[in-house]
PDB file of C-alpha atoms in Angstrom:
ATOM      1  CA  UNK A   1       0.529  10.560 -18.524  1.00 97.00           C
ATOM      2  CA  UNK A   2       2.490   7.655 -18.812  1.00 98.00           C
ATOM      3  CA  UNK A   3       4.859   6.464 -16.140  1.00 98.00           C
ATOM      4  CA  UNK A   4       8.170   5.100 -17.213  1.00 98.00           C
ATOM      5  CA  UNK A   5      10.532   3.167 -14.788  1.00 98.00           C
ATOM      6  CA  UNK A   6      14.516   2.847 -15.827  1.00 98.00           C
ATOM      7  CA  UNK A   7      14.525  -0.943 -13.927  1.00 97.00           C
ATOM      8  CA  UNK A   8      18.198  -0.805 -14.344  1.00 97.00           C
ATOM      9  CA  UNK A   9      18.457   2.228 -11.858  1.00 98.00           C
ATOM     10  CA  UNK A  10      15.676   1.011  -9.519  1.00 98.00           C
ATOM     11  CA  UNK A  11      16.414  -0.608  -6.238  1.00 97.00           C
ATOM     12  CA  UNK A  12      12.541  -1.533  -5.529  1.00 97.00           C
ATOM     13  CA  UNK A  13      13.029   0.489  -2.148  1.00 96.00           C
ATOM     14  CA  UNK A  14       9.390   0.992  -2.259  1.00 97.00           C
ATOM     15  CA  UNK A  15       8.919   4.870  -1.631  1.00 98.00           C
ATOM     16  CA  UNK A  16       6.922   5.054  -4.731  1.00 98.00           C
ATOM     17  CA  UNK A  17       4.666   2.509  -3.358  1.00 98.00           C
ATOM     18  CA  UNK A  18       4.185   4.260  -0.046  1.00 98.00           C
ATOM     19  CA  UNK A  19       3.486   7.440  -2.154  1.00 98.00           C
ATOM     20  CA  UNK A  20       0.987   5.856  -4.485  1.00 98.00           C
ATOM     21  CA  UNK A  21       0.084   2.131  -3.676  1.00 98.00           C
ATOM     22  CA  UNK A  22      -2.740   2.072  -6.507  1.00 98.00           C
ATOM     23  CA  UNK A  23       0.173   2.585  -8.942  1.00 98.00           C
ATOM     24  CA  UNK A  24       3.292   0.893  -7.683  1.00 98.00           C
ATOM     25  CA  UNK A  25       3.849  -2.281  -5.956  1.00 98.00           C
ATOM     26  CA  UNK A  26       6.964  -3.892  -4.720  1.00 98.00           C
ATOM     27  CA  UNK A  27       6.143  -7.765  -4.248  1.00 97.00           C
ATOM     28  CA  UNK A  28       7.844 -10.866  -2.303  1.00 96.00           C
ATOM     29  CA  UNK A  29       9.990 -10.997  -5.028  1.00 97.00           C
ATOM     30  CA  UNK A  30      11.409  -7.521  -4.361  1.00 95.00           C
ATOM     31  CA  UNK A  31      10.802  -6.159  -7.992  1.00 97.00           C
ATOM     32  CA  UNK A  32       8.818  -2.898  -8.551  1.00 98.00           C
ATOM     33  CA  UNK A  33       5.705  -3.391 -10.577  1.00 98.00           C
ATOM     34  CA  UNK A  34       3.920  -0.784 -12.153  1.00 98.00           C
ATOM     35  CA  UNK A  35      -0.072  -1.799 -11.710  1.00 98.00           C
ATOM     36  CA  UNK A  36      -1.444   1.373 -13.898  1.00 97.00           C
ATOM     37  CA  UNK A  37       1.261   2.683 -16.522  1.00 97.00           C
ATOM     38  CA  UNK A  38      -1.142   5.290 -17.462  1.00 98.00           C
ATOM     39  CA  UNK A  39      -2.680   6.888 -14.297  1.00 98.00           C
ATOM     40  CA  UNK A  40      -5.232   9.496 -14.592  1.00 97.00           C
ATOM     41  CA  UNK A  41      -4.740  13.177 -14.161  1.00 97.00           C
ATOM     42  CA  UNK A  42      -6.197  13.055 -10.775  1.00 98.00           C
ATOM     43  CA  UNK A  43      -3.230  11.196  -9.508  1.00 98.00           C
ATOM     44  CA  UNK A  44      -0.463  13.467 -10.947  1.00 98.00           C
ATOM     45  CA  UNK A  45       0.304  15.292  -7.773  1.00 98.00           C
ATOM     46  CA  UNK A  46       1.227  11.595  -6.367  1.00 98.00           C
ATOM     47  CA  UNK A  47       3.272  10.839  -9.279  1.00 98.00           C
ATOM     48  CA  UNK A  48       5.227  13.986  -9.247  1.00 98.00           C
ATOM     49  CA  UNK A  49       5.961  13.266  -5.721  1.00 98.00           C
ATOM     50  CA  UNK A  50       6.855   9.577  -6.761  1.00 98.00           C
ATOM     51  CA  UNK A  51       9.210  10.914  -9.207  1.00 98.00           C
ATOM     52  CA  UNK A  52      10.803  13.681  -7.198  1.00 98.00           C
ATOM     53  CA  UNK A  53      11.546  11.320  -4.224  1.00 98.00           C
ATOM     54  CA  UNK A  54      12.680   8.229  -5.853  1.00 98.00           C
ATOM     55  CA  UNK A  55      16.277   7.626  -4.291  1.00 97.00           C
ATOM     56  CA  UNK A  56      17.709   6.553  -7.477  1.00 98.00           C
ATOM     57  CA  UNK A  57      15.560   8.739  -9.984  1.00 98.00           C
ATOM     58  CA  UNK A  58      14.347   5.824 -11.477  1.00 98.00           C
ATOM     59  CA  UNK A  59      10.803   7.079 -12.149  1.00 98.00           C
ATOM     60  CA  UNK A  60       9.905   9.584 -14.985  1.00 98.00           C
ATOM     61  CA  UNK A  61       6.372  10.912 -16.567  1.00 98.00           C
ATOM     62  CA  UNK A  62       5.889  11.176 -20.082  1.00 97.00           C
ATOM     63  CA  UNK A  63       3.102  13.238 -21.324  1.00 89.00           C
TER      64      UNK A  63
END
């Protein structure tokens, strides 16, 4: 599983970071950083939740 972020759509609102802080981080510069682009399958539920709850639909999962 690979996490793909469309940074043109992303507003760095940190919803994904609240769901999965081990994968997503919004830093003091107000930009989203993906800490682990290929998280393990044990995080799939969190990744799917992040994708579905992203207000701008800027996150996708590529298998």
